[in-house]
Coordinates of C-alpha atoms (C1' of nucleotides) and ligand atoms in Angstrom, one line a residue:
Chain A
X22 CA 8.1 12.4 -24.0
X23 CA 5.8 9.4 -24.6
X24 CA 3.1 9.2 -26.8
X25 CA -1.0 8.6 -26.3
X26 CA -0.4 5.3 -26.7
X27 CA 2.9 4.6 -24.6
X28 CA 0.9 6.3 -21.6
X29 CA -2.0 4.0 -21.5
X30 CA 0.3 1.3 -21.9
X31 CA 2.3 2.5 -18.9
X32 CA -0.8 2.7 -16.9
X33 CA -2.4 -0.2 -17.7
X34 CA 1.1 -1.8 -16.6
X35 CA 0.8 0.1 -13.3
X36 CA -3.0 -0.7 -12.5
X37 CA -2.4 -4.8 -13.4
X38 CA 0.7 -4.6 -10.9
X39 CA -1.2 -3.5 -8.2
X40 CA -3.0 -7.3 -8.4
X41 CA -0.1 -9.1 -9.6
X42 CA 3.7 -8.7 -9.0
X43 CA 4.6 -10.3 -12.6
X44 CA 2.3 -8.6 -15.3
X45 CA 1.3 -10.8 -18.7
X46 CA 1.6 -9.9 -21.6
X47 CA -1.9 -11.7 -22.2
X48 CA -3.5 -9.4 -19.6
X49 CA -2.0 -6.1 -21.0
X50 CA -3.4 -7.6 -24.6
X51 CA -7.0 -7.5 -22.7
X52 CA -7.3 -4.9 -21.1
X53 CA -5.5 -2.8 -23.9
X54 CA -8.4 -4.6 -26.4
X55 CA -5.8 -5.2 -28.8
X56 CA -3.6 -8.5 -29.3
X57 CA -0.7 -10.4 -27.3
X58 CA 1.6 -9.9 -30.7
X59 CA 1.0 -5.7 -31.0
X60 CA 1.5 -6.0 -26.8
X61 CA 4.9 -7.8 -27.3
X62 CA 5.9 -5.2 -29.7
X63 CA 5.3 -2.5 -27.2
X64 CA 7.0 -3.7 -24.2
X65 CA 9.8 -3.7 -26.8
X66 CA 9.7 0.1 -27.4
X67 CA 9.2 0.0 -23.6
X68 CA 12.0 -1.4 -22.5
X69 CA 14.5 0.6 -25.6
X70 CA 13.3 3.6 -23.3
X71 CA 13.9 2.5 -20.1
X72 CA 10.5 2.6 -19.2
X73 CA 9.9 -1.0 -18.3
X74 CA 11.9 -4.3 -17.3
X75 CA 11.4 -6.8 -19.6
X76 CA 12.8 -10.6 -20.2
X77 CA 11.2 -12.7 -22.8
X78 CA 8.2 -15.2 -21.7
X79 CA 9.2 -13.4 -18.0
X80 CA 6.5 -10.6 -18.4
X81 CA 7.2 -6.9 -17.6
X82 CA 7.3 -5.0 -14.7
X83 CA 8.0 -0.8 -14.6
X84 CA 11.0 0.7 -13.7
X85 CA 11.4 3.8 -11.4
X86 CA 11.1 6.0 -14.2
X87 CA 8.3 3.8 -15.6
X88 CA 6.2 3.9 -12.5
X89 CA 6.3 7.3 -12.1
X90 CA 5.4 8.5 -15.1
X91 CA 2.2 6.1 -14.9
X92 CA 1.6 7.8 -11.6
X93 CA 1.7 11.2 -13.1
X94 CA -0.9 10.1 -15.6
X95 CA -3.1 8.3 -13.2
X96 CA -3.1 11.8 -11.2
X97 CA -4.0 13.6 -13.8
X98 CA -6.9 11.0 -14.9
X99 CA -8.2 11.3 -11.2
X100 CA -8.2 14.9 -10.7
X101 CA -10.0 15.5 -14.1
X102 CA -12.7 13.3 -12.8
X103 CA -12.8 15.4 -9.5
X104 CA -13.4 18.6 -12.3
X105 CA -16.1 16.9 -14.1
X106 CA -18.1 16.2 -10.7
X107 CA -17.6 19.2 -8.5
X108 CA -17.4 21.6 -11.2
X109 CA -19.3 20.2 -13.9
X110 CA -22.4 18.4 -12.2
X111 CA -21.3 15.3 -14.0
X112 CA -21.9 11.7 -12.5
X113 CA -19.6 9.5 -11.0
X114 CA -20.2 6.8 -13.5
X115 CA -20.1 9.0 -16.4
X116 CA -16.6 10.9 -16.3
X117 CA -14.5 8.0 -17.2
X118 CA -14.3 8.4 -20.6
X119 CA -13.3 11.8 -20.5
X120 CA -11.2 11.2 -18.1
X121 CA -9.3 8.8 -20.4
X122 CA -8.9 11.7 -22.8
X123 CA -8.1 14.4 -20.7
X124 CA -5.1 12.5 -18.6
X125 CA -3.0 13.0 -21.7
X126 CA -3.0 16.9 -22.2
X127 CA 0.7 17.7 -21.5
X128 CA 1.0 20.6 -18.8
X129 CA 2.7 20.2 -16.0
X130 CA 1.4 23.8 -15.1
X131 CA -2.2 22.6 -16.0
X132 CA -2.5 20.3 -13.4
X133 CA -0.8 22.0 -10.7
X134 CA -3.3 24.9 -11.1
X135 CA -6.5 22.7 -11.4
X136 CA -5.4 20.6 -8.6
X137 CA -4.7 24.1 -6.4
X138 CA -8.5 24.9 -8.0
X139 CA -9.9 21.9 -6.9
X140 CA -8.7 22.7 -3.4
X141 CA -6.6 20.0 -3.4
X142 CA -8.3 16.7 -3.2
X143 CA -7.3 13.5 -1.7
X144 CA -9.7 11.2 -3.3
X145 CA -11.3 11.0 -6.9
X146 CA -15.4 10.5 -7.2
X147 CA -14.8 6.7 -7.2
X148 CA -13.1 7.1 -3.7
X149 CA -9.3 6.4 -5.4
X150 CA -6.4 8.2 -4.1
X151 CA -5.2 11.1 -5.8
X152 CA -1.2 11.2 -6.1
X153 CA 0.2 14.8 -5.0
X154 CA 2.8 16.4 -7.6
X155 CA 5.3 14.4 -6.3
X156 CA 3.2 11.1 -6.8
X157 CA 3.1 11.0 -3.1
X158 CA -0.3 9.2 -2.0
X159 CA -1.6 7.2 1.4
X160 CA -1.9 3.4 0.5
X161 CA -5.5 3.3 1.7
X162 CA -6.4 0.3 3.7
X163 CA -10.1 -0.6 2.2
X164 CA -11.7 -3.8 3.4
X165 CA -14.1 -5.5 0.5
X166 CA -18.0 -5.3 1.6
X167 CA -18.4 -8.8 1.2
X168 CA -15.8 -9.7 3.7
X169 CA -17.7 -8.1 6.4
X170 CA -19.5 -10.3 8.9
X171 CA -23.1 -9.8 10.3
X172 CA -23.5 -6.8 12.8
X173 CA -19.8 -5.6 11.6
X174 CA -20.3 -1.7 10.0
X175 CA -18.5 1.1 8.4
X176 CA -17.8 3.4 6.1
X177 CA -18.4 3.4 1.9
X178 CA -15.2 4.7 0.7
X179 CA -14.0 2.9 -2.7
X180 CA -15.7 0.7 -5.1
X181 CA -13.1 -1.5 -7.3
X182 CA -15.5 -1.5 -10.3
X183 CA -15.9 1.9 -12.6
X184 CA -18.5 0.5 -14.8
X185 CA -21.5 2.8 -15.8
X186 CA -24.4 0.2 -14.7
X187 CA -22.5 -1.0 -11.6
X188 CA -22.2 2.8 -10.7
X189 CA -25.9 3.3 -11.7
X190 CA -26.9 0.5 -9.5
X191 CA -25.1 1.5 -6.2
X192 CA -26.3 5.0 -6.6
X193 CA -30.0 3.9 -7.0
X194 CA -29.7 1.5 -3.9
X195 CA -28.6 4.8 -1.6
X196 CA -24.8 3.5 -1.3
X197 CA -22.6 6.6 -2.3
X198 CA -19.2 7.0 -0.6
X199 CA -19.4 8.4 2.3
X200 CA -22.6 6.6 3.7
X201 CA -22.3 4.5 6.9
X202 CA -23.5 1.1 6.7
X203 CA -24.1 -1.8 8.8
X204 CA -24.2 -6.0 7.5
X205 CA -27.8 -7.0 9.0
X206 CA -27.4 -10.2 7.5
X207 CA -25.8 -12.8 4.8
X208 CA -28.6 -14.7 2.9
X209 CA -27.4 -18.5 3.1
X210 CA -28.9 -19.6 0.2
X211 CA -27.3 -16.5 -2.3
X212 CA -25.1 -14.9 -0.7
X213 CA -26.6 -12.1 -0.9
X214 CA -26.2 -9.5 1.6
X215 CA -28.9 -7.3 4.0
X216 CA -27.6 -4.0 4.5
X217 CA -28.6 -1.4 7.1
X218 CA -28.2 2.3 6.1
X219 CA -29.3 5.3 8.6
X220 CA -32.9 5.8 6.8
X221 CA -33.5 2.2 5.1
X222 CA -32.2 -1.3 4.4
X223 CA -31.1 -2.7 1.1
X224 CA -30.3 -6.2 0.0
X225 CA -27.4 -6.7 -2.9
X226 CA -26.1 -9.5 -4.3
X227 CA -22.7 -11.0 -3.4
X228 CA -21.5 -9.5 -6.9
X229 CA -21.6 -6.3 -6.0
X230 CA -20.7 -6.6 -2.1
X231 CA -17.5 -7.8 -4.2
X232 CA -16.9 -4.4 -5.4
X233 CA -17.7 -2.2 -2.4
X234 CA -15.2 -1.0 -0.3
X235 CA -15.5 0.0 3.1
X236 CA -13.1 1.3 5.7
X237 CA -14.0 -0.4 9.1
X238 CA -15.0 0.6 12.6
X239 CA -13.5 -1.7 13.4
X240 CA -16.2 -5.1 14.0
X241 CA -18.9 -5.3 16.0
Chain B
X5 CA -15.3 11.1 -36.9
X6 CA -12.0 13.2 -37.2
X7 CA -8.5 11.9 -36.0
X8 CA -6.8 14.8 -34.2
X9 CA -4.7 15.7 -37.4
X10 CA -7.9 15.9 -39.6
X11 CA -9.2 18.6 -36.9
X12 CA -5.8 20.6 -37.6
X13 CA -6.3 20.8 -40.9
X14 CA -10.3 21.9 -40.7
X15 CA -9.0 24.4 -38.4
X16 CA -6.5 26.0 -40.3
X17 CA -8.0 25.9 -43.4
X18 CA -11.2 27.4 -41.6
X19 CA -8.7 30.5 -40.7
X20 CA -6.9 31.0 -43.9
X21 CA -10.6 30.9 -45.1
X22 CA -11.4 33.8 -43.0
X23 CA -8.5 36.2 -45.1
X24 CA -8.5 34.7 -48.2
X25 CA -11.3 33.4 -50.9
X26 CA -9.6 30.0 -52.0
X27 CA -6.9 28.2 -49.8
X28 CA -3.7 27.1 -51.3
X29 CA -1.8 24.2 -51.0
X30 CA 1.2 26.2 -49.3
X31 CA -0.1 28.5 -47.3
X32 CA -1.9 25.4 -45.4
X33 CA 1.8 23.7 -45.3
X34 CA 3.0 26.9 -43.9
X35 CA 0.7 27.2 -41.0
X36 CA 0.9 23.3 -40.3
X37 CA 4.7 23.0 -40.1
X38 CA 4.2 20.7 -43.2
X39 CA 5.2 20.2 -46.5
X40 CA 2.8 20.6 -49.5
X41 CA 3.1 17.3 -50.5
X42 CA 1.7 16.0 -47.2
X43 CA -1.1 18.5 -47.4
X44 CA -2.1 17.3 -51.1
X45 CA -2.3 13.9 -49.4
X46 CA -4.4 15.1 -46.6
X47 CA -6.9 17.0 -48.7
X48 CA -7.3 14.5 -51.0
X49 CA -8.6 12.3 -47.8
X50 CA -10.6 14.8 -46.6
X51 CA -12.4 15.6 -50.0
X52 CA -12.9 11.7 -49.8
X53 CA -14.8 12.0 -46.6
X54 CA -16.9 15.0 -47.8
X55 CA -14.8 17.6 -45.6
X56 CA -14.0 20.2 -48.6
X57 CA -14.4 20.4 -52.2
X58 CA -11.3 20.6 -54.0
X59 CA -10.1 20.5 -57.4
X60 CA -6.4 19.9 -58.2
X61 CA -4.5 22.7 -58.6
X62 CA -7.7 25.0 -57.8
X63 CA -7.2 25.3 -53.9
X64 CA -10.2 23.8 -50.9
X65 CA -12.2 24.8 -49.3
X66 CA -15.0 23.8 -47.0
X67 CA -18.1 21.8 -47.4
X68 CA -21.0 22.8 -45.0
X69 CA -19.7 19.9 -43.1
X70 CA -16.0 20.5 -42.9
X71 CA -16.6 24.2 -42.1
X72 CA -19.4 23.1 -39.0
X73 CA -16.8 20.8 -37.7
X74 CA -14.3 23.5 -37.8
X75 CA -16.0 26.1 -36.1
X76 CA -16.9 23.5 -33.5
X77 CA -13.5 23.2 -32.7
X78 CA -12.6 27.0 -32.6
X79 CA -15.7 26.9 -30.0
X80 CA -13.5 24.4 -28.2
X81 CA -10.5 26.4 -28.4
X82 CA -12.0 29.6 -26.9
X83 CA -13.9 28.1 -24.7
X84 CA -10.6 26.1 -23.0
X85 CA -9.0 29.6 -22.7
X86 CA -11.7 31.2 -20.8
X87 CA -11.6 28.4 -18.6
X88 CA -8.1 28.6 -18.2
X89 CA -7.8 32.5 -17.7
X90 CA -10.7 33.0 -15.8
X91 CA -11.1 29.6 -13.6
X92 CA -7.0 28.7 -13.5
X93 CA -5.7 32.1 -13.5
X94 CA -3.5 31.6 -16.8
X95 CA -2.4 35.2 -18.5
X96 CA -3.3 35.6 -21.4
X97 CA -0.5 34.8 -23.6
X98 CA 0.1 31.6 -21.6
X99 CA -3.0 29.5 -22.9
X100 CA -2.6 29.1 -26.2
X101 CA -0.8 26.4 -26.5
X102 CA -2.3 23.6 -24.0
X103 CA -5.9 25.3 -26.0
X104 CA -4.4 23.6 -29.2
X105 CA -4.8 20.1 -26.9
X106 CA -7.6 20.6 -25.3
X107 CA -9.6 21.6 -28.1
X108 CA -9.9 17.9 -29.8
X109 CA -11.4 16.2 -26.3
X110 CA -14.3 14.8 -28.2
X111 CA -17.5 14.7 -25.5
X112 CA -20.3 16.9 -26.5
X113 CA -21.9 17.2 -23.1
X114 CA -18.5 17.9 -21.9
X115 CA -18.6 21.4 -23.6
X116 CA -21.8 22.0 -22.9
X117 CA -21.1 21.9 -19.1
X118 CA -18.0 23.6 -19.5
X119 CA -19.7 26.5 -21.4
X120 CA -22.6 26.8 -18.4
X121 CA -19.8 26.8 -15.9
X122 CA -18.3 29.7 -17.5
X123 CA -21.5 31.6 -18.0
X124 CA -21.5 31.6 -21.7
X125 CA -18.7 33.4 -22.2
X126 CA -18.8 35.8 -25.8
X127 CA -15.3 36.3 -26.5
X128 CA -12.1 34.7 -25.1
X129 CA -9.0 36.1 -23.9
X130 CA -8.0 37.6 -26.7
X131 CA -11.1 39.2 -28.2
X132 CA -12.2 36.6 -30.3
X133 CA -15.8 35.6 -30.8
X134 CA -16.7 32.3 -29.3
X135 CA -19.4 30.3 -31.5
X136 CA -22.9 29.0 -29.2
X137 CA -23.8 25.5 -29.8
X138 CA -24.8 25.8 -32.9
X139 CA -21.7 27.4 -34.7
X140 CA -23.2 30.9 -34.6
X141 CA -21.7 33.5 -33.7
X142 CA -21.6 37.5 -34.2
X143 CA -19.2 38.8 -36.4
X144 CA -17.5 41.3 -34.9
X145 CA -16.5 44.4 -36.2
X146 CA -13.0 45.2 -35.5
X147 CA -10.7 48.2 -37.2
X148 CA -6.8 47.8 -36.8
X149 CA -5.6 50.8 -34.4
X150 CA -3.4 51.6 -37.1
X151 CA -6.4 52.9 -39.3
X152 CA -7.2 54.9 -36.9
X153 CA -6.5 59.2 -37.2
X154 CA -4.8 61.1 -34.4
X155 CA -7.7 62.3 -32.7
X156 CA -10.1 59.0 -32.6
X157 CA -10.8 57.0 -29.6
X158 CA -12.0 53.3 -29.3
X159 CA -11.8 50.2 -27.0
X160 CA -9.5 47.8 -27.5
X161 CA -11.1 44.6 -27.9
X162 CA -9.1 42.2 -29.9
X163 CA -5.2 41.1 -31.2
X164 CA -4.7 39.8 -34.2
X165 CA -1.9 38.3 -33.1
X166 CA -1.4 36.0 -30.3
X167 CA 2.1 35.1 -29.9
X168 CA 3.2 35.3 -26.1
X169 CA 5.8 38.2 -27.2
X170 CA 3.7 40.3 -28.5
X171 CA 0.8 40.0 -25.4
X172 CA 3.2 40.0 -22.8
X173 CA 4.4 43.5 -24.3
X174 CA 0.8 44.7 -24.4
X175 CA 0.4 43.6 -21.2
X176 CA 3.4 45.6 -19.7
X177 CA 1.9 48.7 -21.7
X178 CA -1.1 48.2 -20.3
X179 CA -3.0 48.0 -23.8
X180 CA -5.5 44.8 -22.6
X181 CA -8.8 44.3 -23.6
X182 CA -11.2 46.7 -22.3
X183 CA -9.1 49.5 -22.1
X184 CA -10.1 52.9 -23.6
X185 CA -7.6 54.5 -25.9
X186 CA -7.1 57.7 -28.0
X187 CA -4.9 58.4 -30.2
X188 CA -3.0 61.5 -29.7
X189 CA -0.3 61.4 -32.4
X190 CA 1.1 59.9 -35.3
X191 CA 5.1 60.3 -35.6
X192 CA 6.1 61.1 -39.3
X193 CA 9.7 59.7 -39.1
X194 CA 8.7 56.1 -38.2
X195 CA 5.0 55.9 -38.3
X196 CA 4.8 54.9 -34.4
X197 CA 1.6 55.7 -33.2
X198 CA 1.1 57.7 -29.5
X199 CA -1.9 56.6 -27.2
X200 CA -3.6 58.3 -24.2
X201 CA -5.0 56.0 -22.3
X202 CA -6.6 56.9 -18.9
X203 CA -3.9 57.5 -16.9
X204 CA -0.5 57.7 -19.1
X205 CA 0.1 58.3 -22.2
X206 CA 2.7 55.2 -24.5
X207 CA 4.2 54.7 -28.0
X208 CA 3.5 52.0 -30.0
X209 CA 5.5 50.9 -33.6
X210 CA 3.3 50.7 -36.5
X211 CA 3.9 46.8 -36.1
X212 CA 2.7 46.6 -32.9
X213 CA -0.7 48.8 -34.0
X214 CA -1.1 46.4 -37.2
X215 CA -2.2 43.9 -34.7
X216 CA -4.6 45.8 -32.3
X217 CA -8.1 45.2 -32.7
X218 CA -10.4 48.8 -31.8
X219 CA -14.0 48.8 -31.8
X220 CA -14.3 52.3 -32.7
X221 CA -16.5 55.6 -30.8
X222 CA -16.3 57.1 -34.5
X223 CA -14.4 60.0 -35.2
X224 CA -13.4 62.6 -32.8
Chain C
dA25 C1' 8.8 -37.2 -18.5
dA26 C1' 6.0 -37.0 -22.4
dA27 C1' 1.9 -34.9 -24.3
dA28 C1' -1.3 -31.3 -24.3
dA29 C1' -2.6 -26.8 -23.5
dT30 C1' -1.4 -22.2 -22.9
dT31 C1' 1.3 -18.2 -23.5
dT32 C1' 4.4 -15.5 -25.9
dT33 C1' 7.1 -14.2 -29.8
dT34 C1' 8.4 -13.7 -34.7
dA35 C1' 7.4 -12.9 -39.5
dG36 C1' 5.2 -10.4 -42.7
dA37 C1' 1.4 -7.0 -43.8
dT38 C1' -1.5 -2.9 -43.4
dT39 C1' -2.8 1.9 -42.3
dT40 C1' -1.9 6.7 -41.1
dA41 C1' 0.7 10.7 -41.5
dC42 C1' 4.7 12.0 -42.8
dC43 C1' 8.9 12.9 -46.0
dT44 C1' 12.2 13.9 -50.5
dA45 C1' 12.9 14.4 -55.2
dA46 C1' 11.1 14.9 -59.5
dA47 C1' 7.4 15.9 -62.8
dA48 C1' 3.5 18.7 -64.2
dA49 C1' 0.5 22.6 -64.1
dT50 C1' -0.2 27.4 -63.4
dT51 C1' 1.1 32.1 -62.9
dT52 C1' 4.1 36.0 -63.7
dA53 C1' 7.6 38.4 -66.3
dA54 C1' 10.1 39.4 -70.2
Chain D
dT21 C1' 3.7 34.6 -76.3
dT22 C1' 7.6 32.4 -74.9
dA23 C1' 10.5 31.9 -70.9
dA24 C1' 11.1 31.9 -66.0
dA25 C1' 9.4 31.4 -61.5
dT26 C1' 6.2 29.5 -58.5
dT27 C1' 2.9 26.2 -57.0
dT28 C1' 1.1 21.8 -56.8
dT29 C1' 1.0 17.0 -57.6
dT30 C1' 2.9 12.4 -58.1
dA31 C1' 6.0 8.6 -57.1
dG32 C1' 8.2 6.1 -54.0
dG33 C1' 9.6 5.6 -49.0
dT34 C1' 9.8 5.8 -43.8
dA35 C1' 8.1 5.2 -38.9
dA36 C1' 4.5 4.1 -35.5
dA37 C1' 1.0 1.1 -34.1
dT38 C1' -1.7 -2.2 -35.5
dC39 C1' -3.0 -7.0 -37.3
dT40 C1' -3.0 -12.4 -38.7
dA41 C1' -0.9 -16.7 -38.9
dA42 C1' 2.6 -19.6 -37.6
dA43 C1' 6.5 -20.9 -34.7
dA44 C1' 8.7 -21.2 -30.2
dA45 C1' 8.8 -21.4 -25.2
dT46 C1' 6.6 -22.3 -21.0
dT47 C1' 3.3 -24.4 -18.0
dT48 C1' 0.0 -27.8 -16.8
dT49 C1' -1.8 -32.5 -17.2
dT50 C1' -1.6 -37.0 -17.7
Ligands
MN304 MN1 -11.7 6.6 -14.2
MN305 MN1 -11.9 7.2 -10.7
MN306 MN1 -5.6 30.4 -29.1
MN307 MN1 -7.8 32.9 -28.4

DNA sequence: AAAAATTTTTAGATTTACCTAAAAATTTAA
DNA sequence: TTAAATTTTTAGGTAAATCTAAAAATTTTT
C-alpha cells in the first residue's frame, strides 16, 4: 500500500517517462513543486519498495510493479474526470483538481463499478486514454496541430496541455474534441495558423496549434 | 483549512456530542483507534485554531466553527453513500468505509453537483439525516424498536448501528428501511422481540432491536 | 583536459501525527 | 474524608515528508 504522496510521485514518474526514457530527478522536483533534495529522498523510499530502479546521478525509471501501479492511478484520475463531465455538468478545464484528489480513494470495487457506470469509456474529457482494469489501453497515434500542412484536415482528439485558460481558450474559439478541422493557411510572419471548421474559420497562434492534437485523414 | 486528521476528529467529536453533553478525552481515543495522549495533543491544536473550546481536564467541545465544519462533512459522508447505493449499486453495509475517504475531497461545487445529481437526497442509506448546504437539517424523531409494546406498529427508518454484520443480518430478515413492522410478541425468557411484517413473521434478540430505529404510527 | 556550470546527493533541521511511561488531577468508593 | 481507581496531561521520542545549505558527481564549455 503506498501513500498520497508515494502515488503522485509514481505518476508523475510515469507521465515524465512518456517524454523522456531517463527521468531527472530535477524534473520530478518541478513538477512535484517541491525540491531536488526531498525528490532524492523519495526515490530512496522508492526503490526500498521495489517501486522504481534507481542508481545515483543515473535518474529513475519504474519497475513493473512501479508502472503499474502509476497506471492504476492514472485510470482512476481519468475516469473521475469522465464522472465530473457526463454526470456532473462540470467543464473540461475545471475537473483537474478534483481529479487529483479523487485518484487516491482506495477501492478497487469503486472504480470497477463507476467505470461499468460510466459505460465504459475509452477516452477522458481531455481526449487521454483510459486504462481498462487490467491497465490495458490503445497507444493513440495523435499528430500535433501545428505539424499539419495547409489543406491537410482531421479530427480534434487530444490536447497535451490541461491548463484552465488554455482549455478556456480552445473552447471559446469552437475547437472541442471531436470537431473536424481543416489548415486554411500558416501566417508566414507568426506562425500563426488559419483554421477551417464546418460553420466558421478561426486563426490561433502557433502556441496553442502546439497543443492540439488531431488524428489525420490522412493529408490532403 | 483542515488536514484530513483534523476532519476525524471534528467528526467524532460532533458524534459523541450528539449522546453526551461534554466529550472526554477517552471516549474520543476510543472511537479514533488512538491513545488519549495523542488526542490531548490534537485538541490542544484545534482549540489553537478556534475549532472547540476546551479546558484541561473539563472535556471539548465545539465552537460554532468546529461544529459547522463537522456537520459539513457528515453532509459529505451521506451524501457519498447515496451516490454509491443508489448510482453504483453498493448494499448497504458495503459503503461505509470508502464514505470515510470520500468524505474529505475538499471542492465545494463538487458537492453541490453531486447533491443535484442525486436529487437532494434527505436521508442516506441507513436512515440518517443528510444536512442541505447550509448544515441544516431535520431532526428526526426516531424510538428504538425495543421501546416499543407488543401490539405497536411503525416504519423502520434508521440503524443505530452500521457495522456490515449487523446490516447484512437485517438485510437477510428483510428488516430494511421502509419496511412496515408490528410487533406481535415479546418473549419473557430472553427478551427477543417477534415482528410481523407484511408477509412473514421473524425474531429478533433484544440486541439486534437496541439498534433499530422506528418512526412510530402510535399505539395500537 | 581543465574550468565552469549544472545536477544530484548528503547532512542536519522542522513539522505533523503518533507513541510510551510517568505524573497530576479528578472522580468514586470505602 | 481519606484511599483507590480512573481519567487526563506532560515529558520525551519516533517516523514520514519536507526544507536549506553545503558537498560531491556529472556534464558542458572553453
Ligand atoms: Mn487531469
Ligand atoms: Mn484528463
Ligand atoms: Mn457511514
Ligand atoms: Mn450512513
Amino acid at each position: 500500500m503506498q501513500s498520497y504522496t508515494e502515488e503522485n510521485y509514481l505518476k508523475t514518474i510515469y507521465h515524465l517517462a512518456e517524454r523522456t526514457t531517463n527521468v531527472q530527478t530535477n524534473a520530478i522536483a518541478e513538477q512535484m513543486q517541491t525540491k531536488p533534495a526531498s525528490v532524492t529522498d523519495m526515490i530512496k523510499k522508492l526503490a526500498d519498495k521495489g517501486l522504481v530502479d534507481y542508481i545515483k546521478y543515473q535518474g529513475v525509471t519504474l519497475t513493473e510493479i512501479g508502472k503499474n501501479t502509476a497506471i492504476d492511478i492514472v485510470r482512476k484520475h481519468r475516469l473521475w474526470e469522465v464522472f465530473l463531465v457526463d454526470k456532473l455538468n462540470f467543464k473540461w478545464d475545471e475537473v483537474h483538481d478534483v481529479a487529483e484528489e479523487l485518484e487516491h480513494i482506495k477501492s478497487v470495487e469503486l472504480i470497477e463499478r463507476l467505470d461499468e457506470f460510466l459505460g465504459f469509456p475509452k477516452a477522458d474529457p481531455h481526449g487521454d486514454p483510459i486504462p481498462d482494469k487490467n491497465g490495458r489501453f490503445a497507444k493513440t497515434q495523435f499528430i500535433k496541430l501545428i505539424e499539419l500542412k495547409v489543406g491537410d484536415s482531421g479530427t480534434i482528439t487530444g490536447v497535451s496541455q490541461h491548463s484552465s485558460a488554455f482549455l478556456k481558450h480552445l473552447e471559446k474559439l469552437g475547437l472541442t474534441l471531436g470537431k473536424q478541422i481543416q489548415i486554411s493557411d500558416v501566417t508566414d510572419f507568426d506562425g500563426s495558423v488559419e483554421i477551417k471548421l464546418s460553420d466558421k474559420q478561426v486563426n490561433i497562434s502557433r502556441e496553442v496549434a502546439k497543443h492540439i492534437l488531431i488524428s489525420s485523414n490522412g493529408k490532403n
